[in-house]
PDB file of C-alpha atoms in Angstrom:
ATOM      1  CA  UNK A   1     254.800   9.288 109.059  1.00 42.00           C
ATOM      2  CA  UNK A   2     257.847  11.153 109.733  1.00 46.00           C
ATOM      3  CA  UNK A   3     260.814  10.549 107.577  1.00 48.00           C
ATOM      4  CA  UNK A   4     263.770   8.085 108.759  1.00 46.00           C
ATOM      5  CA  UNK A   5     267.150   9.352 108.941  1.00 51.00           C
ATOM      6  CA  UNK A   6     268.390   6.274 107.645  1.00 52.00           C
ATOM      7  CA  UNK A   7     268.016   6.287 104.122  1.00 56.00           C
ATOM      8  CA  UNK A   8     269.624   2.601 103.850  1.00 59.00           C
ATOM      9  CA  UNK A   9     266.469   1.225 105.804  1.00 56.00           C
ATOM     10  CA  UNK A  10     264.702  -0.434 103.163  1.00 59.00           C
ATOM     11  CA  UNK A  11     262.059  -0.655 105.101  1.00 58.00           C
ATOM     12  CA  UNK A  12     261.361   2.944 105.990  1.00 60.00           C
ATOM     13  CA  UNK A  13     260.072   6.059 104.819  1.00 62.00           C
ATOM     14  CA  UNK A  14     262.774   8.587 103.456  1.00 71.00           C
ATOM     15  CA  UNK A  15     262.028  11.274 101.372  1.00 75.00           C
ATOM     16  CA  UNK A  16     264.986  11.139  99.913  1.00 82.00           C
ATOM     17  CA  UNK A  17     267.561   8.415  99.967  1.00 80.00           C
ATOM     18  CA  UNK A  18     270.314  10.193  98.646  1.00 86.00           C
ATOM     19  CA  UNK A  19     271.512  14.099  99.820  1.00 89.00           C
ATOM     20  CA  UNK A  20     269.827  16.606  96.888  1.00 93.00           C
ATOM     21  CA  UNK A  21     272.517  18.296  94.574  1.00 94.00           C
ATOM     22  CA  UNK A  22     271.730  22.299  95.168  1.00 96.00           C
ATOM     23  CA  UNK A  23     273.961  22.680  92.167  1.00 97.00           C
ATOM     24  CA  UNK A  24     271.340  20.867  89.769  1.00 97.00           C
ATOM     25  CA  UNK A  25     268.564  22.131  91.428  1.00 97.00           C
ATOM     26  CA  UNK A  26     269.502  25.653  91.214  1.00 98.00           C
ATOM     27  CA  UNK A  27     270.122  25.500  87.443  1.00 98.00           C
ATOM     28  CA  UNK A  28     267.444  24.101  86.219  1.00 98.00           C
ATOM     29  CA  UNK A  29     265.646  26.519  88.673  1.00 98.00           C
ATOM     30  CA  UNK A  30     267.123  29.210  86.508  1.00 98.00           C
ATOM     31  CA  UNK A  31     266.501  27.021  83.317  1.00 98.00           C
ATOM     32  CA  UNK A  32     262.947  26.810  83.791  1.00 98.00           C
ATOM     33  CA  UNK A  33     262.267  30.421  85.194  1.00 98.00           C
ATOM     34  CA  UNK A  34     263.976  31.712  82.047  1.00 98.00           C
ATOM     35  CA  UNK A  35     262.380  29.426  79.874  1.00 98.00           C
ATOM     36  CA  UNK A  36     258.868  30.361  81.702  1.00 98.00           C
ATOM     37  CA  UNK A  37     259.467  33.986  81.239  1.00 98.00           C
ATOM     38  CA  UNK A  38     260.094  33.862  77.512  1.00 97.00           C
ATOM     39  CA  UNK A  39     256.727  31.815  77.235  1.00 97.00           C
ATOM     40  CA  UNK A  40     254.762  34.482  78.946  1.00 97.00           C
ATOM     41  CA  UNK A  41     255.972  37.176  76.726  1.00 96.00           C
ATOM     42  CA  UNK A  42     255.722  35.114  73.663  1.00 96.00           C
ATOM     43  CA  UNK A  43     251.909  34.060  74.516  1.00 96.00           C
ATOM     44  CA  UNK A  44     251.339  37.894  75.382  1.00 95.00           C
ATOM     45  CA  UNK A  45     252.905  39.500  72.421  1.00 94.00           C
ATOM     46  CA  UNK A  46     250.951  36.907  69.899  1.00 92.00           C
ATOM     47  CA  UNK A  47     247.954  36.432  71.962  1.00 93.00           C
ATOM     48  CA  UNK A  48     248.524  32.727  72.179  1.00 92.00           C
ATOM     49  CA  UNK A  49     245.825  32.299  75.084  1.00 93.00           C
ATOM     50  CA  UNK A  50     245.775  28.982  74.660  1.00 92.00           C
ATOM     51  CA  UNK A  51     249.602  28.385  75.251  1.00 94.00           C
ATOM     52  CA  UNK A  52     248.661  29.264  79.247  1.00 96.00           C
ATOM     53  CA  UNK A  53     248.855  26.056  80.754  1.00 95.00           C
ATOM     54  CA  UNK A  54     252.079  25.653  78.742  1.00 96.00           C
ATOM     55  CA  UNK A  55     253.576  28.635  81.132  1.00 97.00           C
ATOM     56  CA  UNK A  56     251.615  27.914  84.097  1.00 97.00           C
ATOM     57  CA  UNK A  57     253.804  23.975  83.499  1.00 97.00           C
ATOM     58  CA  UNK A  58     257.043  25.968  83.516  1.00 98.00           C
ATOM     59  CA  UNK A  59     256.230  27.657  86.408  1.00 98.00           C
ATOM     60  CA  UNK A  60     255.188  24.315  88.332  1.00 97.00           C
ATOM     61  CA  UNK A  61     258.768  23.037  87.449  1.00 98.00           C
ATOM     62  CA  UNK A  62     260.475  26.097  88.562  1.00 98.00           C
ATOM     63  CA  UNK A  63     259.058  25.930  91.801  1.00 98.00           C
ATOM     64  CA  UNK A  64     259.297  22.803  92.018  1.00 97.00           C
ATOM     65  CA  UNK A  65     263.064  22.596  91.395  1.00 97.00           C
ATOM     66  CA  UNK A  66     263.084  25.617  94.660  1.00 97.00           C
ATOM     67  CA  UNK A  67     261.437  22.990  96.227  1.00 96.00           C
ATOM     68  CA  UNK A  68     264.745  20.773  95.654  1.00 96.00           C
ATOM     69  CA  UNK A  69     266.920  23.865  96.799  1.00 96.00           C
ATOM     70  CA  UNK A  70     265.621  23.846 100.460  1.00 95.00           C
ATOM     71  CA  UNK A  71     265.443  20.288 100.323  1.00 92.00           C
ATOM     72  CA  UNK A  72     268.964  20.116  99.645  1.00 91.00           C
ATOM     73  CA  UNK A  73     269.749  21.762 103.285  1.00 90.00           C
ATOM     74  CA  UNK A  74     267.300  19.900 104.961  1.00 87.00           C
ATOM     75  CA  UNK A  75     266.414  16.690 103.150  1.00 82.00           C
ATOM     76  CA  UNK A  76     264.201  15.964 105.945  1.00 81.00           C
ATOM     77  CA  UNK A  77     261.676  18.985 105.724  1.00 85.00           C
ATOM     78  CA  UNK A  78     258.224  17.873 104.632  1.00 84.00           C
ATOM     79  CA  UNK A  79     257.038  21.176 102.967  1.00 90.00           C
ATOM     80  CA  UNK A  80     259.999  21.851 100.955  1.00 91.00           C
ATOM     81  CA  UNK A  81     259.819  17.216  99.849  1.00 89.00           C
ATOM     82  CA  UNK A  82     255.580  17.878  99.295  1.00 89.00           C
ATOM     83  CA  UNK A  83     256.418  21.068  96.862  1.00 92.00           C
ATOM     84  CA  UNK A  84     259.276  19.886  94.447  1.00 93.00           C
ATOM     85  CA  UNK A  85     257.508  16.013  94.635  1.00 90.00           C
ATOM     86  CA  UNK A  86     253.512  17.313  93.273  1.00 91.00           C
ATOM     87  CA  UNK A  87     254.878  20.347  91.074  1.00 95.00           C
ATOM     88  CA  UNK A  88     257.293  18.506  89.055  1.00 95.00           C
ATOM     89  CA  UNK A  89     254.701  15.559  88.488  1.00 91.00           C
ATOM     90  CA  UNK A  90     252.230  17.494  87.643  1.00 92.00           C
ATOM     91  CA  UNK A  91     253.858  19.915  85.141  1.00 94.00           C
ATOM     92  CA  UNK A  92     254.358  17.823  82.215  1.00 94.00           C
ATOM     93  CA  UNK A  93     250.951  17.277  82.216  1.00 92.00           C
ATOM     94  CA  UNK A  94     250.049  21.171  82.189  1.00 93.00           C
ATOM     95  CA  UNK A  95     252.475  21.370  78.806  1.00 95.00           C
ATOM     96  CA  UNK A  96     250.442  18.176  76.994  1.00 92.00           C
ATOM     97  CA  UNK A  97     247.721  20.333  77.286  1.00 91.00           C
ATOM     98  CA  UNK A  98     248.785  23.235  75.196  1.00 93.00           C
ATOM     99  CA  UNK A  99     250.403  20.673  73.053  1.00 93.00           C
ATOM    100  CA  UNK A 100     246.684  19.082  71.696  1.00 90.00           C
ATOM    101  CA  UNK A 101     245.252  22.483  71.426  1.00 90.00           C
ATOM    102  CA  UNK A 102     248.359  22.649  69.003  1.00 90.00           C
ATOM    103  CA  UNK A 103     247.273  19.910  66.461  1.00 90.00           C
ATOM    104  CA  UNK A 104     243.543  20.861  66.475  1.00 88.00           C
ATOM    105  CA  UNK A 105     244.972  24.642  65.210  1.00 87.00           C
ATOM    106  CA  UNK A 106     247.382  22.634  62.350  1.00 86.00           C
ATOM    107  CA  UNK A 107     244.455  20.986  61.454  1.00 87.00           C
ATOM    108  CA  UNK A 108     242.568  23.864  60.702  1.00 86.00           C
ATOM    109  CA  UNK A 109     244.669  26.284  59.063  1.00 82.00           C
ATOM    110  CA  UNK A 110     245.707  23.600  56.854  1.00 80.00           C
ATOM    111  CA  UNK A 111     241.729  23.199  56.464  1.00 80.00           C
ATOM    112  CA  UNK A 112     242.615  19.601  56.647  1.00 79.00           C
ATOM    113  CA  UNK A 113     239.762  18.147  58.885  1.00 85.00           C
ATOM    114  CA  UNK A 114     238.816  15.566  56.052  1.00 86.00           C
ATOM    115  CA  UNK A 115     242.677  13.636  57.072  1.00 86.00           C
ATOM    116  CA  UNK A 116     242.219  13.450  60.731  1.00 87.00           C
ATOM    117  CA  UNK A 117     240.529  10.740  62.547  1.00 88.00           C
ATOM    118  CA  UNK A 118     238.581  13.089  64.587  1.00 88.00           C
ATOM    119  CA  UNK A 119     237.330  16.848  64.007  1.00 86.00           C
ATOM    120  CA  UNK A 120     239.583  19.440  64.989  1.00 82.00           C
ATOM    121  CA  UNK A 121     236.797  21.077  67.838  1.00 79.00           C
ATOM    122  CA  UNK A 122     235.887  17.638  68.726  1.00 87.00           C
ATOM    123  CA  UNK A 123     239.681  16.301  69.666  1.00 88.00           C
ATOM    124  CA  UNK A 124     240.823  19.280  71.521  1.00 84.00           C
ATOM    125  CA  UNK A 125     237.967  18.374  73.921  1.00 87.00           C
ATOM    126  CA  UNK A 126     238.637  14.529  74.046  1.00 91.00           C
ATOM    127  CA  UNK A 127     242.642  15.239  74.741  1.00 89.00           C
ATOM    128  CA  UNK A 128     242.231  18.261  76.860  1.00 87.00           C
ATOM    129  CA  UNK A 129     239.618  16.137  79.261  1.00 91.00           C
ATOM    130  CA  UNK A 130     241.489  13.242  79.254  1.00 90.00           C
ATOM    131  CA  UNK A 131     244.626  15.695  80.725  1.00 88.00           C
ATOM    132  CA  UNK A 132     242.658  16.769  82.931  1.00 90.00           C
ATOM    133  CA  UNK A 133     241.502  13.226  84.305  1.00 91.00           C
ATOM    134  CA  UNK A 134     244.882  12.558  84.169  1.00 90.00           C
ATOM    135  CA  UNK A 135     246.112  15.471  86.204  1.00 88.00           C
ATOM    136  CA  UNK A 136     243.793  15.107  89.119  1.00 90.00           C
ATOM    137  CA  UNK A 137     244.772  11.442  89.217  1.00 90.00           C
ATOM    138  CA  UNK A 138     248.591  12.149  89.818  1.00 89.00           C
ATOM    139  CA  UNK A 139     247.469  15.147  92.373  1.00 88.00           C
ATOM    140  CA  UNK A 140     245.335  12.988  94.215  1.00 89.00           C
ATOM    141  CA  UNK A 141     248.013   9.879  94.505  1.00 87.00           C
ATOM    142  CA  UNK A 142     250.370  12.989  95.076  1.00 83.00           C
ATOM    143  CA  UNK A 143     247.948  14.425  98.267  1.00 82.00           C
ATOM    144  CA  UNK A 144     247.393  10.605  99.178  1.00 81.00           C
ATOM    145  CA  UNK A 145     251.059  10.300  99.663  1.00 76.00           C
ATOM    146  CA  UNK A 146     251.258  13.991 101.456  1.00 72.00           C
ATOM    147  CA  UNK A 147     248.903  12.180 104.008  1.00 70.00           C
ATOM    148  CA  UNK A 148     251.478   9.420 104.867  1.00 62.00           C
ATOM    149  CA  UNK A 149     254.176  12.225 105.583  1.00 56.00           C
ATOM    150  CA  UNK A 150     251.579  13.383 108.203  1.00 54.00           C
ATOM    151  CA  UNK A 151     251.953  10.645 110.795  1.00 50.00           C
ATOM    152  CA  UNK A 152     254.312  10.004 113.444  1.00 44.00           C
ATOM    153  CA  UNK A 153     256.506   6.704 113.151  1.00 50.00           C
ATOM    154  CA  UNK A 154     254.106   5.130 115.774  1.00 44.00           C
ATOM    155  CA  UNK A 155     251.500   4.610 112.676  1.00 58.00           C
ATOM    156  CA  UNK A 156     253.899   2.943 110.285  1.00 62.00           C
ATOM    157  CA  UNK A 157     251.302   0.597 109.530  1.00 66.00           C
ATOM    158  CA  UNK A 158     248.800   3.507 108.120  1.00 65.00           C
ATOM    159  CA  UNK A 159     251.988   5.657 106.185  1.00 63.00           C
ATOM    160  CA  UNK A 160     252.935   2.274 104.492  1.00 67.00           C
ATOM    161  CA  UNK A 161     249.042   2.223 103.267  1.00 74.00           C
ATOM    162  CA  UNK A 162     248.595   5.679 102.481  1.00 72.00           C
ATOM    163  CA  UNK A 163     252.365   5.694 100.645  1.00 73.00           C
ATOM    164  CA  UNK A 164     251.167   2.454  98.343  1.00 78.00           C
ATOM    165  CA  UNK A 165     247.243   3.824  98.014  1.00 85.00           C
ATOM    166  CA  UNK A 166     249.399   7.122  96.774  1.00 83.00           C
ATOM    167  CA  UNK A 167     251.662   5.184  94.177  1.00 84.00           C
ATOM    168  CA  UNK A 168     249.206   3.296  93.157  1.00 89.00           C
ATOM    169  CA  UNK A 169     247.211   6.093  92.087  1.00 90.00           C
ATOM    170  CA  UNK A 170     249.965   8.135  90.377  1.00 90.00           C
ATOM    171  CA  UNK A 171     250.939   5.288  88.219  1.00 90.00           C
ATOM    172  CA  UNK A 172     247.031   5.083  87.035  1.00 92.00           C
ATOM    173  CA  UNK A 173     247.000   8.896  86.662  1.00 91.00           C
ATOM    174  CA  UNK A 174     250.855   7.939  84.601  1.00 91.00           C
ATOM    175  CA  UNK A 175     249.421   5.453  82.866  1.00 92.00           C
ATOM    176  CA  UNK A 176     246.219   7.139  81.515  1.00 91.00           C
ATOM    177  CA  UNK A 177     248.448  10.052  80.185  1.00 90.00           C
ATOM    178  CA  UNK A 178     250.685   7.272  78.455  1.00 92.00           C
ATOM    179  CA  UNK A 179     247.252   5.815  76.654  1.00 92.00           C
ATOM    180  CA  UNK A 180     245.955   9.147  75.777  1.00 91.00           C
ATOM    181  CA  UNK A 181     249.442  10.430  74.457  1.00 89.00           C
ATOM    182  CA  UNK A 182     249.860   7.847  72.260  1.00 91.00           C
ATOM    183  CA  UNK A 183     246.642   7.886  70.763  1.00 93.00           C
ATOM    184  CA  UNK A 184     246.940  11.553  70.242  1.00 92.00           C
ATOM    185  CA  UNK A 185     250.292  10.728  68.124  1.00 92.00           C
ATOM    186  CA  UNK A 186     248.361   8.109  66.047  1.00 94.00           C
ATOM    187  CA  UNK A 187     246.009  10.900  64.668  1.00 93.00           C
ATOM    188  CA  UNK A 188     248.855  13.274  64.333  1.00 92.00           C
ATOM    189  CA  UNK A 189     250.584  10.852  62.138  1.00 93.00           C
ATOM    190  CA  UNK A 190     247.415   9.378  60.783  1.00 92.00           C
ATOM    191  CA  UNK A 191     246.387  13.449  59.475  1.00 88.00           C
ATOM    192  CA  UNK A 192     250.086  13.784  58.546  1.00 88.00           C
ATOM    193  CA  UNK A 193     250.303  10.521  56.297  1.00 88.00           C
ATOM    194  CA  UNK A 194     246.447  11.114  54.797  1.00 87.00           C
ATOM    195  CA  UNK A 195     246.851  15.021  54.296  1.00 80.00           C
ATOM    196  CA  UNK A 196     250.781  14.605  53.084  1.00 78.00           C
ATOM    197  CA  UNK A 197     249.688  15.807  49.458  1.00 80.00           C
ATOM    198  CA  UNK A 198     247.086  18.430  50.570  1.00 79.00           C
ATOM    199  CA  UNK A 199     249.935  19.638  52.856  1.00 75.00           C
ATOM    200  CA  UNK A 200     252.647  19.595  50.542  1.00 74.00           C
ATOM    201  CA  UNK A 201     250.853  22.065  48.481  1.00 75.00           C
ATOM    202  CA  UNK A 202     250.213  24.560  50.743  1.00 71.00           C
ATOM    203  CA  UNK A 203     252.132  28.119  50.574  1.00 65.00           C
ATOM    204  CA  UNK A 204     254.842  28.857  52.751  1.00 65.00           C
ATOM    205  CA  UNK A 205     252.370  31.037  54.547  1.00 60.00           C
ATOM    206  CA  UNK A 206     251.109  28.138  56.926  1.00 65.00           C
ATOM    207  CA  UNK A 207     254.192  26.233  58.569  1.00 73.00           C
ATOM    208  CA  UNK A 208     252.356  23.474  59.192  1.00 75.00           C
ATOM    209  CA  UNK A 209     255.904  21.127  58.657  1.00 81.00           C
ATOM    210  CA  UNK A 210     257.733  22.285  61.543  1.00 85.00           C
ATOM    211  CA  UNK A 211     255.299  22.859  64.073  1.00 87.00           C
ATOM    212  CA  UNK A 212     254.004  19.245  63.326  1.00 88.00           C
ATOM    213  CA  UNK A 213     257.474  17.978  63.531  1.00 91.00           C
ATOM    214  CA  UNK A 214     257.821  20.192  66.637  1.00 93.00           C
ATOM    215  CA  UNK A 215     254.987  18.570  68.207  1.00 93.00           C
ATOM    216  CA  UNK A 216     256.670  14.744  67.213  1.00 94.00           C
ATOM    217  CA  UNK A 217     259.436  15.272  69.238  1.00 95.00           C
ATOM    218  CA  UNK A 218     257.906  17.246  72.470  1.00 95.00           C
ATOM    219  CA  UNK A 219     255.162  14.577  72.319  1.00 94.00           C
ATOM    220  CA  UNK A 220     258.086  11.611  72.280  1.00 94.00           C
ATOM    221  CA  UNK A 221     259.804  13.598  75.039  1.00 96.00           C
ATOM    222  CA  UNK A 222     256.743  13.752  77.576  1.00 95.00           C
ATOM    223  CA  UNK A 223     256.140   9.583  76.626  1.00 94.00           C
ATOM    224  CA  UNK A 224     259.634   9.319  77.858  1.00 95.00           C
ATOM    225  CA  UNK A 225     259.404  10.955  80.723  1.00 95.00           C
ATOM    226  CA  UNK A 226     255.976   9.702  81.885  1.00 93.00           C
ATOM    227  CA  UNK A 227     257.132   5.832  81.203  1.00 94.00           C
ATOM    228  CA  UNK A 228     260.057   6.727  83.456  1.00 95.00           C
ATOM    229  CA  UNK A 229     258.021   7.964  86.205  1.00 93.00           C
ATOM    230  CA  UNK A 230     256.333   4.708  85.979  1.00 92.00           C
ATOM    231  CA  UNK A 231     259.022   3.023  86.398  1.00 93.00           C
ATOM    232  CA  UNK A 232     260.069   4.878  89.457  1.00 90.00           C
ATOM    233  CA  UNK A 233     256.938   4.274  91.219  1.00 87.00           C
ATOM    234  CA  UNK A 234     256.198   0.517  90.539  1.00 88.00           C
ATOM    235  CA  UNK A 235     259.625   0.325  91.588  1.00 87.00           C
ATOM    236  CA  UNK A 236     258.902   1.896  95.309  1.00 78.00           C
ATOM    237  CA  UNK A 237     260.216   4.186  97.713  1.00 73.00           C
ATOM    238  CA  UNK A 238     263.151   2.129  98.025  1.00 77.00           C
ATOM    239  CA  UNK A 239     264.067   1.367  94.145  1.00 80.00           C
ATOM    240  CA  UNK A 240     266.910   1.945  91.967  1.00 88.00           C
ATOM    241  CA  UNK A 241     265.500   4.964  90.442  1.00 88.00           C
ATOM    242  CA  UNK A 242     264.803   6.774  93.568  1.00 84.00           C
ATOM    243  CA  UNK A 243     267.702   5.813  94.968  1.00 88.00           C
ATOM    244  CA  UNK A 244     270.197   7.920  92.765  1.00 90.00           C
ATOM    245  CA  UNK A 245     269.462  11.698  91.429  1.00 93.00           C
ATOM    246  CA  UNK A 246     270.875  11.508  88.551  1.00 95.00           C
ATOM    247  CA  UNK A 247     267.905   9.603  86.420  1.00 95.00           C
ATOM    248  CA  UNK A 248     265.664  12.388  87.747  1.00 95.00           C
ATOM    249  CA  UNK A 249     267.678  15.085  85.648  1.00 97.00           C
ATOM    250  CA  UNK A 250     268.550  12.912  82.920  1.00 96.00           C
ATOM    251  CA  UNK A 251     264.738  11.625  82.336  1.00 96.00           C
ATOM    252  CA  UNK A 252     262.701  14.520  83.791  1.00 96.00           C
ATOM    253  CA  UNK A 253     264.586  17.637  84.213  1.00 97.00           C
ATOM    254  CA  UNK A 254     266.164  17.944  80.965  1.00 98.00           C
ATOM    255  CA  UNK A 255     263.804  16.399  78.423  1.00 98.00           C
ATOM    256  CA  UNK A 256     261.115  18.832  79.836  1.00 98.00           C
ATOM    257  CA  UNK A 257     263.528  21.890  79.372  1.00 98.00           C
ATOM    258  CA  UNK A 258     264.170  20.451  76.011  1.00 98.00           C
ATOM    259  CA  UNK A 259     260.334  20.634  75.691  1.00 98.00           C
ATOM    260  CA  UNK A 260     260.544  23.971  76.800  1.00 97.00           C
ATOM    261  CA  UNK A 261     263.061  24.930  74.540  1.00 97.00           C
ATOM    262  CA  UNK A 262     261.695  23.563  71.309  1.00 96.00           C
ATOM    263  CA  UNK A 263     258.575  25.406  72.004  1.00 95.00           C
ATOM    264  CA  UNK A 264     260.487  28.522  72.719  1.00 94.00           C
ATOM    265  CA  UNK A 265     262.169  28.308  69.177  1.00 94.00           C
ATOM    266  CA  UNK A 266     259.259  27.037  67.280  1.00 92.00           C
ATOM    267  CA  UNK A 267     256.249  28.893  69.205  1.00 90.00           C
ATOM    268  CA  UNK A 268     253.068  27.886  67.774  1.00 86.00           C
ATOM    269  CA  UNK A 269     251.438  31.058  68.204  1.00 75.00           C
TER     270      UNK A 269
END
């Protein structure tokens, strides 16, 4: 369906119903590519292989946020809408990856695998393949949605499908990440509360504390996030959330640099 111009039409398709700030989108463009760089050098220089999808993530929101750039000269281009709309949902779930390799490391060179609900080589494999479930859910509601752009307005009927089919799918693909999340901070906390004496005594050469703590707060910040993207698509094309930019920077853009960030300072590697 090709986008109305009228983004007031509550009843149409708009890709976006407000005009895209380039101003935002061009710093966080340069927030993220800096951000992304720094990864990649810290994952080369320590050979922290496993810290990939983490940079391949920051490189899915910095094109992304190029994505917003062009859209914010032509809001109604459906490349530049497509690009900044699948990267940016799909990143987050790129850096939860990296994140339960993270614990599954903790738990080993603490040699703390009697604390934690599940063995270290056996929960890397549950979290990572529930990501990945997760992932290919929000890129196939994201390609099911692609398909409604694809129509002309004669086939309203079909877009309005294909747009629901689309959200409908993304907030399963949302919600799965949400369940599998928080069950990955239950162990964390559950190894953290069991092990707390057994941790406590180890030498200052394992820094278990503040990469543990690290992963608290990036884990809270992606729970955030994905509840608000939740809320943005139950809500529809024509809700309060879509309707104004700013919750996009304040609930998506920034927590994830923040994410960024915190793993820049604390690098698990």
């Amino acid at each position: 369906m090709a986008p109305s111009r009228d983004i007031n039409d509550p009843n149409a398709f708009v890709f976006y119903r407000y005009h895209p700030s380039l101003a935002a989108a061009v710093l966080f463009t340069i927030l993220f590519a800096l951000m992304t760089a720094l990864h990649f050098c810290q994952m080369v220089r320590k050979r922290a292989w496993f810290l990939a999808p983490f940079v391949v993530g920051g490189l899915f929101e910095s094109v992304g946020y190029i994505g917003r750039i062009l859209s914010s000269s032509n809001q109604w281009d459906k490349i530049s809408y497509i690009i900044q709309s699948l990267l940016l949902l799909l990143a987050p779930a790129l850096f939860a990856a990296s994140i339960y390799m993270i614990l599954g490391r903790i738990i080993r060179l603490a040699d703390g695998e009697r604390f934690s609900l599940i063995r270290s080589s056996r929960l890397t494999k549950l979290f990572v393949s529930g990501d990945v479930l997760c992932f290919f859910l929000q890129a196939t509601g994201g390609g099911i949605q692609a398909t409604a752009g694809k129509h002309p307005d004669s086939d309203k009927k079909f877009a309005k499908i294909a747009g629901k089919l689309g959200e409908c799918v993304i907030v399963g693909g949302l919600g799965c990440q949400i369940l599998f999340f928080g069950f990955f901070v239950i162990v964390a906390v559950v190894f953290h509360l069991r092990g707390r004496r057994h941790l406590a005594s180890l030498g200052p050469s394992i820094s278990w504390r503040k990469h543990l703590y690290t992963l608290y707060g990036t884990s809270l910040m992606i729970l955030i996030r994905s509840v608000f993207r939740i809320v943005e698509y139950v809500q529809g094309n024509n809700g309060y959330l879509l309707r104004h930019e700013v919750f996009l920077y304040i609930f998506d853009a920034t927590l994830m640099i923040l994410v960024m960030i915190a793993m820049n300072i604390f690098h698990p590697g």
